[in-house]
Coordinates of C-alpha atoms and ligand atoms in Angstrom, one line a residue:
L23 CA 67.8 -21.8 32.8
K24 CA 67.6 -25.4 32.1
A25 CA 67.1 -24.7 28.4
E26 CA 70.1 -22.5 28.4
A27 CA 72.3 -25.2 29.9
Q28 CA 71.3 -27.5 27.1
G29 CA 71.9 -24.8 24.5
F30 CA 69.5 -22.9 22.3
L31 CA 66.6 -24.6 20.5
V32 CA 67.5 -24.2 16.8
H33 CA 65.3 -24.8 13.8
L34 CA 67.4 -25.3 10.7
A35 CA 65.9 -25.8 7.2
V36 CA 67.5 -26.9 4.0
E37 CA 65.8 -26.5 0.6
D38 CA 67.8 -27.8 -2.3
T39 CA 65.8 -27.4 -5.4
D40 CA 66.9 -30.6 -7.0
S41 CA 69.2 -30.3 -10.0
S42 CA 69.0 -32.6 -12.9
R43 CA 72.4 -33.9 -11.8
G44 CA 70.9 -35.6 -8.8
G45 CA 71.1 -33.4 -5.8
C46 CA 69.0 -34.5 -3.0
T47 CA 67.8 -32.4 -0.1
T48 CA 67.4 -35.3 2.2
Y49 CA 70.9 -36.5 1.6
V50 CA 72.4 -33.1 2.5
A51 CA 70.2 -33.2 5.6
A52 CA 71.5 -36.6 6.5
L53 CA 75.1 -35.5 6.2
L54 CA 74.2 -32.4 8.2
V55 CA 72.6 -34.5 11.0
E56 CA 75.7 -36.6 11.3
E57 CA 78.0 -33.5 11.6
L58 CA 75.6 -31.8 14.1
L59 CA 75.6 -34.9 16.3
E60 CA 79.4 -34.7 16.3
L61 CA 79.1 -31.1 17.4
G62 CA 77.0 -32.2 20.3
A63 CA 73.6 -31.2 19.0
V64 CA 70.6 -32.9 20.9
F65 CA 67.8 -33.5 18.5
T66 CA 64.2 -32.8 19.8
D67 CA 62.5 -34.3 16.8
Y68 CA 63.1 -36.5 13.8
P69 CA 64.3 -34.5 10.8
N70 CA 61.0 -33.1 9.3
L71 CA 60.6 -33.8 5.6
V72 CA 58.0 -31.2 4.6
R73 CA 56.3 -31.6 1.2
L74 CA 54.8 -28.4 -0.3
N75 CA 52.1 -27.5 -2.8
P76 CA 52.9 -29.9 -5.7
N77 CA 51.2 -27.6 -8.2
I78 CA 53.5 -24.6 -8.2
P79 CA 55.5 -23.9 -11.4
Y80 CA 59.0 -23.7 -10.0
K81 CA 58.6 -27.0 -8.2
T82 CA 61.5 -29.4 -7.8
R83 CA 61.1 -33.0 -8.4
G84 CA 59.6 -33.7 -5.0
N85 CA 59.0 -30.2 -3.9
G86 CA 60.1 -30.9 -0.3
A87 CA 62.3 -29.2 2.2
V88 CA 63.9 -30.5 5.4
A89 CA 63.8 -28.9 8.9
L90 CA 66.1 -30.0 11.7
R91 CA 65.2 -29.2 15.3
F92 CA 67.8 -29.5 18.0
R93 CA 69.5 -27.9 21.0
I94 CA 73.1 -26.6 20.5
K95 CA 75.5 -24.2 22.3
E96 CA 76.5 -22.3 19.2
P97 CA 73.7 -21.9 16.6
E98 CA 76.1 -20.0 14.3
E99 CA 78.2 -23.2 13.9
A100 CA 75.2 -25.1 12.8
F101 CA 74.5 -22.4 10.2
Q102 CA 78.0 -22.5 8.8
L103 CA 77.9 -26.2 8.6
A104 CA 74.7 -26.2 6.7
T105 CA 75.9 -23.7 4.1
R106 CA 79.1 -25.6 3.6
L107 CA 77.3 -28.9 3.0
V108 CA 74.8 -27.3 0.6
E109 CA 77.7 -25.8 -1.4
E110 CA 79.5 -29.2 -1.5
H111 CA 76.5 -31.2 -2.6
S112 CA 73.9 -29.2 -4.4
Y113 CA 75.5 -28.2 -7.7
A114 CA 74.7 -24.6 -6.8
R115 CA 78.1 -23.4 -7.9
E116 CA 77.4 -24.8 -11.4
G117 CA 74.2 -22.8 -11.4
L118 CA 72.1 -26.1 -11.6
S119 CA 70.0 -25.6 -8.4
E120 CA 68.7 -22.8 -6.2
P121 CA 69.2 -24.0 -2.7
A122 CA 68.5 -22.1 0.5
V123 CA 69.4 -22.5 4.2
A124 CA 67.4 -20.8 7.0
L125 CA 67.9 -20.8 10.7
L126 CA 65.6 -19.7 13.5
V127 CA 66.5 -19.7 17.2
G128 CA 63.6 -19.9 19.7
E129 CA 61.4 -22.1 21.8
S130 CA 58.3 -21.5 19.6
I131 CA 57.5 -20.8 16.0
P132 CA 56.2 -17.3 15.4
A133 CA 52.6 -17.2 14.2
E134 CA 53.4 -15.5 10.9
L135 CA 55.9 -18.2 10.0
G136 CA 53.3 -20.9 10.9
E137 CA 50.9 -19.1 8.6
L138 CA 53.4 -19.0 5.7
A139 CA 54.0 -22.7 6.3
G140 CA 50.3 -23.5 6.1
R141 CA 49.8 -21.5 3.0
A142 CA 52.9 -23.1 1.3
L143 CA 51.0 -26.4 1.3
W144 CA 48.4 -25.2 -1.2
D145 CA 49.2 -21.7 -2.4
L146 CA 52.0 -19.8 -4.2
V147 CA 54.0 -17.8 -1.6
E148 CA 55.8 -14.8 -3.0
V149 CA 59.6 -14.8 -2.7
S150 CA 59.5 -11.1 -1.7
Y151 CA 57.1 -11.8 1.2
A152 CA 59.4 -14.7 2.4
K153 CA 62.4 -12.3 2.4
E154 CA 60.5 -9.6 4.2
L155 CA 59.3 -12.0 6.8
A156 CA 62.7 -13.6 7.3
A157 CA 64.2 -10.1 8.0
R158 CA 61.4 -9.2 10.4
L159 CA 61.6 -12.4 12.4
G160 CA 65.4 -12.4 12.6
I161 CA 65.7 -15.6 10.5
R162 CA 69.3 -16.1 9.3
F163 CA 69.4 -17.4 5.8
K164 CA 71.6 -17.9 2.7
T165 CA 70.4 -18.6 -0.8
W166 CA 72.1 -19.5 -4.0
N167 CA 71.1 -18.5 -7.6
G168 CA 68.2 -16.4 -6.5
D169 CA 65.9 -16.5 -3.5
V170 CA 63.3 -19.0 -4.7
G171 CA 64.5 -21.7 -2.3
L172 CA 63.8 -19.4 0.7
V173 CA 60.1 -20.0 0.4
G174 CA 60.5 -23.8 0.9
A175 CA 63.1 -23.3 3.7
L176 CA 60.7 -21.0 5.6
A177 CA 57.8 -23.3 5.0
A178 CA 59.7 -26.2 6.5
L179 CA 60.9 -24.1 9.5
G180 CA 57.3 -23.1 10.2
N181 CA 55.6 -26.5 9.8
R182 CA 55.8 -28.4 13.1
L183 CA 53.8 -31.3 11.6
E184 CA 51.4 -31.0 14.4
G185 CA 48.3 -32.6 12.9
D186 CA 48.5 -35.9 11.1
F187 CA 52.0 -37.1 10.0
T188 CA 53.8 -40.2 8.8
F189 CA 57.5 -41.4 8.7
E190 CA 59.9 -42.4 6.0
V191 CA 63.1 -44.4 6.4
L192 CA 65.6 -43.4 3.8
A193 CA 68.7 -45.4 2.9
Y194 CA 71.6 -43.8 1.0
R195 CA 74.0 -45.5 -1.4
E196 CA 77.7 -45.3 -1.4
R197 CA 79.1 -42.8 -3.8
A198 CA 80.6 -45.5 -6.0
Y199 CA 77.1 -46.8 -6.8
W200 CA 75.5 -43.5 -7.7
G201 CA 73.9 -43.6 -11.1
T202 CA 74.0 -47.4 -11.3
E203 CA 70.9 -49.7 -11.1
R204 CA 69.6 -50.1 -7.6
R205 CA 70.1 -53.6 -6.3
V206 CA 66.9 -54.1 -4.3
D207 CA 65.1 -57.4 -5.0
P208 CA 61.5 -56.5 -6.1
E209 CA 60.1 -59.7 -4.7
S210 CA 61.3 -58.7 -1.3
V211 CA 59.5 -55.4 -1.6
V212 CA 56.3 -57.2 -2.4
E213 CA 56.7 -59.5 0.6
M214 CA 57.6 -56.5 2.8
E215 CA 54.5 -54.7 1.8
R216 CA 52.3 -57.7 2.4
W217 CA 53.7 -58.2 5.9
T218 CA 53.5 -54.6 7.0
Y219 CA 50.2 -53.7 5.5
P220 CA 48.5 -51.3 6.4
Y221 CA 51.3 -49.7 8.3
T222 CA 53.5 -49.0 5.3
F223 CA 52.2 -47.4 2.1
N224 CA 53.0 -46.9 -1.6
S225 CA 55.9 -49.3 -1.8
Y226 CA 54.7 -51.1 -4.8
D227 CA 52.3 -50.6 -7.7
R228 CA 50.5 -53.9 -8.3
E229 CA 48.9 -52.9 -11.5
K230 CA 52.2 -52.3 -13.3
G231 CA 54.3 -54.5 -11.1
R232 CA 56.5 -51.4 -10.3
V233 CA 58.6 -50.9 -7.2
L234 CA 58.0 -47.5 -5.8
I235 CA 60.5 -47.3 -3.0
T236 CA 63.5 -46.9 -5.3
P237 CA 63.8 -43.7 -7.2
R238 CA 65.1 -43.7 -10.8
G239 CA 67.6 -40.9 -11.0
P240 CA 71.3 -40.7 -10.2
D241 CA 70.6 -39.3 -6.7
P242 CA 72.1 -41.0 -3.6
V243 CA 68.8 -42.4 -2.4
L244 CA 68.7 -46.2 -2.5
Y245 CA 65.2 -46.6 -1.2
G246 CA 62.6 -44.9 1.0
I247 CA 59.9 -46.8 2.8
R248 CA 56.9 -44.8 4.0
G249 CA 54.8 -45.8 7.0
E250 CA 53.2 -45.1 10.3
E251 CA 55.9 -45.8 12.9
P252 CA 59.7 -45.6 13.0
Q253 CA 60.3 -49.1 14.6
L254 CA 58.0 -50.7 12.1
L255 CA 59.9 -49.0 9.3
L256 CA 63.2 -50.5 10.5
K257 CA 61.6 -53.9 10.5
A258 CA 60.3 -53.3 7.0
A259 CA 63.8 -52.2 5.9
A260 CA 65.3 -55.4 7.4
M261 CA 62.9 -57.5 5.2
L262 CA 64.4 -56.1 2.0
R263 CA 67.0 -58.1 0.1
V264 CA 69.6 -55.5 -0.8
A265 CA 72.7 -56.4 -2.8
E266 CA 74.8 -53.3 -2.3
P267 CA 76.2 -51.5 0.7
I268 CA 74.1 -48.8 2.5
E269 CA 76.0 -45.8 3.6
L270 CA 73.5 -44.0 5.8
R271 CA 70.0 -44.6 7.1
L272 CA 67.8 -41.9 8.5
I273 CA 64.2 -41.7 9.6
F274 CA 62.2 -38.6 8.7
R275 CA 58.9 -37.4 10.2
T276 CA 56.8 -36.0 7.3
N277 CA 53.5 -34.8 6.0
Q278 CA 53.6 -37.4 3.2
G279 CA 50.4 -39.4 2.8
T280 CA 48.3 -36.9 4.8
G281 CA 46.5 -35.0 2.1
A282 CA 47.6 -31.8 3.7
H283 CA 47.6 -29.9 0.4
L284 CA 43.9 -30.4 -0.4
K285 CA 42.3 -29.1 2.8
N286 CA 41.8 -25.6 1.3
P287 CA 38.4 -25.0 -0.4
L288 CA 38.7 -23.8 -4.0
D289 CA 36.6 -20.9 -5.2
P290 CA 35.1 -21.9 -8.6
H291 CA 34.3 -18.3 -9.4
H292 CA 38.0 -17.4 -9.3
P293 CA 40.1 -20.5 -9.4
K294 CA 43.6 -19.2 -8.7
P295 CA 46.3 -20.8 -10.9
H296 CA 48.8 -23.1 -9.1
T297 CA 46.7 -23.4 -5.9
S298 CA 45.6 -26.8 -4.6
G299 CA 42.4 -27.6 -2.9
R300 CA 39.0 -29.2 -3.1
L301 CA 35.5 -28.4 -4.3
R302 CA 32.1 -30.0 -3.6
G303 CA 29.4 -29.7 -6.2
Y304 CA 27.3 -31.2 -8.9
V305 CA 28.6 -32.6 -12.1
A306 CA 27.3 -30.2 -14.7
S307 CA 28.3 -31.8 -18.0
N308 CA 28.7 -35.3 -19.5
P309 CA 32.3 -36.3 -19.2
T310 CA 34.2 -36.3 -22.5
T311 CA 37.5 -38.1 -23.4
G312 CA 39.9 -35.9 -25.3
P313 CA 43.2 -36.6 -27.2
G314 CA 45.7 -38.5 -25.1
G315 CA 42.9 -40.2 -23.2
H316 CA 42.3 -37.3 -20.7
V317 CA 38.8 -37.1 -19.4
Y318 CA 37.1 -33.7 -18.9
F319 CA 33.9 -32.6 -17.1
T320 CA 32.5 -29.5 -15.4
L321 CA 31.6 -29.2 -11.8
Q322 CA 29.1 -26.7 -10.5
G323 CA 29.9 -25.5 -7.0
L324 CA 27.3 -25.7 -4.2
E325 CA 27.4 -21.9 -4.0
G326 CA 27.5 -21.5 -7.8
G327 CA 30.4 -21.1 -10.1
R328 CA 31.8 -23.7 -12.4
L329 CA 35.1 -25.4 -12.4
Y330 CA 36.5 -27.2 -15.5
C331 CA 38.1 -30.5 -14.3
A332 CA 40.6 -32.8 -16.1
V333 CA 41.4 -36.3 -15.1
Y334 CA 44.7 -36.9 -16.9
E335 CA 45.9 -40.1 -18.5
P336 CA 48.6 -41.0 -15.9
T337 CA 45.9 -41.3 -13.3
G338 CA 44.9 -44.6 -14.9
G339 CA 41.8 -46.1 -13.4
L340 CA 40.6 -42.8 -12.0
R341 CA 39.5 -42.0 -15.5
R342 CA 37.1 -44.9 -15.5
V343 CA 35.4 -43.2 -12.5
A344 CA 35.4 -39.9 -14.3
R345 CA 33.8 -41.4 -17.4
A346 CA 31.0 -43.0 -15.3
L347 CA 30.0 -39.6 -13.9
L348 CA 26.6 -38.1 -14.9
P349 CA 25.2 -34.6 -14.7
G350 CA 23.6 -34.2 -11.2
D351 CA 26.1 -36.4 -9.4
L352 CA 27.1 -34.9 -6.1
V353 CA 30.9 -35.2 -5.7
E354 CA 33.9 -33.7 -4.2
V355 CA 37.1 -33.3 -6.2
G356 CA 40.6 -32.4 -5.1
G357 CA 43.6 -31.3 -7.1
G358 CA 45.7 -28.4 -8.4
V359 CA 44.5 -25.5 -10.6
R360 CA 46.3 -25.2 -14.0
P361 CA 46.4 -21.8 -15.5
P362 CA 44.1 -21.1 -18.5
A363 CA 45.5 -21.5 -22.0
E364 CA 44.1 -20.8 -25.5
T365 CA 42.4 -24.2 -25.5
H366 CA 41.0 -24.4 -22.0
P367 CA 39.9 -22.3 -19.0
P368 CA 41.6 -22.7 -15.6
T369 CA 41.5 -26.4 -15.1
L370 CA 41.5 -28.6 -12.0
N371 CA 44.1 -31.4 -12.4
V372 CA 42.0 -33.9 -10.4
E373 CA 43.8 -36.0 -7.8
Y374 CA 40.8 -37.7 -6.2
I375 CA 37.1 -38.0 -6.7
L376 CA 34.8 -38.5 -3.7
V377 CA 31.4 -39.7 -5.0
L378 CA 28.9 -38.5 -2.4
R379 CA 25.5 -39.2 -4.1
P380 CA 25.2 -40.4 -7.6
A381 CA 22.2 -39.0 -9.4
A382 CA 19.4 -41.3 -10.5
S383 CA 20.0 -42.4 -14.1
R384 CA 16.7 -42.0 -15.9
R385 CA 15.6 -43.0 -19.4
Y386 CA 12.2 -41.9 -20.8
V387 CA 10.4 -44.5 -23.0
N388 CA 7.1 -44.6 -24.8
P389 CA 4.3 -46.3 -22.8
L390 CA 3.2 -49.9 -23.3
C391 CA -0.1 -50.7 -24.9
P392 CA -2.5 -51.8 -22.1
R393 CA -4.1 -54.4 -24.5
C394 CA -1.2 -56.1 -26.2
R395 CA 1.9 -54.9 -24.2
A396 CA 3.6 -53.5 -27.3
R397 CA 5.5 -50.2 -27.2
M398 CA 3.2 -47.5 -28.5
K399 CA 4.2 -44.7 -30.9
S400 CA 3.8 -41.0 -30.4
M401 CA 1.1 -39.3 -32.4
G402 CA 2.9 -36.0 -32.2
R403 CA 3.8 -33.6 -29.6
G404 CA 1.0 -33.5 -26.9
Q405 CA -1.2 -35.8 -29.1
G406 CA -0.8 -38.9 -27.0
Y407 CA 0.2 -42.4 -28.2
R408 CA -1.1 -45.1 -30.6
C409 CA -0.4 -48.8 -30.7
G410 CA 1.1 -50.0 -34.0
R411 CA 0.0 -53.5 -33.4
C412 CA -3.7 -53.3 -32.4
G413 CA -4.5 -49.7 -33.2
H414 CA -5.3 -48.7 -29.5
R415 CA -5.1 -44.9 -29.0
D416 CA -4.6 -43.1 -25.8
P417 CA -4.4 -39.3 -26.1
R418 CA -3.5 -38.9 -22.4
A419 CA -0.7 -41.4 -22.3
R420 CA 2.7 -40.0 -21.3
K421 CA 6.3 -41.2 -21.5
Q422 CA 7.4 -43.6 -18.8
V423 CA 10.4 -43.1 -16.6
V424 CA 12.8 -46.1 -16.3
E425 CA 15.4 -46.0 -13.5
L426 CA 18.7 -47.4 -14.7
P427 CA 21.2 -49.0 -12.3
R428 CA 24.3 -46.9 -11.8
T429 CA 27.7 -48.6 -12.0
L430 CA 29.3 -45.9 -9.9
S431 CA 29.1 -46.4 -6.1
P432 CA 29.6 -43.7 -3.5
G433 CA 33.1 -43.6 -2.1
L434 CA 36.6 -42.3 -2.5
Y435 CA 38.5 -42.9 -5.7
L436 CA 42.3 -42.3 -6.1
P437 CA 44.8 -42.9 -8.9
P438 CA 47.0 -46.0 -8.6
P439 CA 50.0 -45.6 -6.2
R440 CA 52.4 -44.9 -9.0
A441 CA 50.4 -41.8 -10.0
Q442 CA 49.9 -40.4 -6.5
R443 CA 51.6 -37.3 -5.1
H444 CA 53.9 -37.4 -2.1
L445 CA 51.1 -35.8 -0.2
T446 CA 48.3 -37.9 -1.4
K447 CA 46.5 -39.7 1.4
P448 CA 46.3 -43.4 0.4
Y449 CA 43.1 -45.4 1.1
Q450 CA 44.7 -47.4 3.9
R451 CA 45.6 -44.3 5.9
Y452 CA 42.0 -43.4 6.4
G453 CA 41.4 -44.2 10.1
L454 CA 45.1 -44.3 10.9
E455 CA 45.5 -40.5 11.3
K456 CA 47.6 -39.2 14.1
R457 CA 46.8 -36.2 16.3
G458 CA 50.1 -34.6 17.3
G459 CA 51.4 -35.9 20.6
T460 CA 54.9 -36.0 22.1
I461 CA 57.7 -37.1 19.8
K462 CA 60.2 -39.6 21.2
L463 CA 63.2 -40.5 19.0
I464 CA 64.1 -44.1 18.8
K465 CA 67.7 -45.0 19.2
E466 CA 68.3 -46.0 15.6
W467 CA 66.8 -42.9 14.0
F468 CA 70.2 -42.1 12.5
T469 CA 72.7 -44.9 11.5
R470 CA 75.9 -44.9 9.6
L471 CA 76.3 -48.4 8.2
H472 CA 79.4 -48.1 6.1
Ligands
LIG511 ZN1 -1.8 -52.7 -28.7

């Protein structure tokens, strides 16, 4: 009865497969939040920014969808509002994007929807299955230019971000500035990161001196700062020196930086193209460097099967780690499976290497002469050794084993921040993982500034 007085609990998802003209799912979501608040919606969670399997072929730039969760008297009004805003902002009419809106009313998320959401993090979910499920669960939806966007919309609806999660504060530009250079002082980004470490992440790439909080395209995002807590993100935002007006600012709760896409174990016997996951095993070949500087090696799974692995050039220093691998090294790798082509079998596009136990590096050398300490020479296979200096012969002498030091230490190795996926869990987040809990919105989670 109490719930009814406050209205229905509504889950509303927007997936706007970004067009090249700079559509942006989160911006449509921000406008939608503002209008829903005016309609009297009471939000029960931050807008959820759900990143999906980054290794699927029809991915959008960020492959993310947004789910809003709120109480409202008239759910249909919310649906109409969402479809209108998507049409106004997504370039769907020009045929440049394939957005979708989906709405579910209910206190809980149906198990099958949760299952779809879990699978969408690492697998390829069929559009036909998404449509069938939406019909069966009474999910109201609208799509444009095909139904591809429905998968992402349902995946966002069904993902309550119940395990580990992070936040991102996004600031949006005034329309007059879209497409112009973003006026955020890089020095202030460096300072902000220094002051907020380890509670913000991937704001800056030290190696290349590149600011990562500002996107490059013509989209309305001015910057996005990722981190652990909403209040801290607002402090971080206040540290930036920004020389242009900010229209809107909104805090999202998200699975970014949680590694959620790599939890699934891969089967090296049948690596399914476009799936993401991880595999533990022994390095089975010496790494080779191919054209373009990509490094390749083969991993033998603990239960057999072999997976061809590639550490591509953009992953920078991760290739140094790959080149230092030796056959017999026990490692875990995570990444996405690329389909086979004429030149290669199904290939894992490696996103991390966890070195568990480096193999001993051995070299076999001829024995030393016991008389004069010179290296002896072989007298032929199974014939023993002879000293070239003093003539000493030893038919029973054998090669000696020399243990070489390994340059590779056990531990986790990631690409530099600029090459990480939205979902990649950065080093500093290890030990900071959250475990669900009650979500309480801070007052300034949504602000119109201009
Ligand atoms: Zn000798």
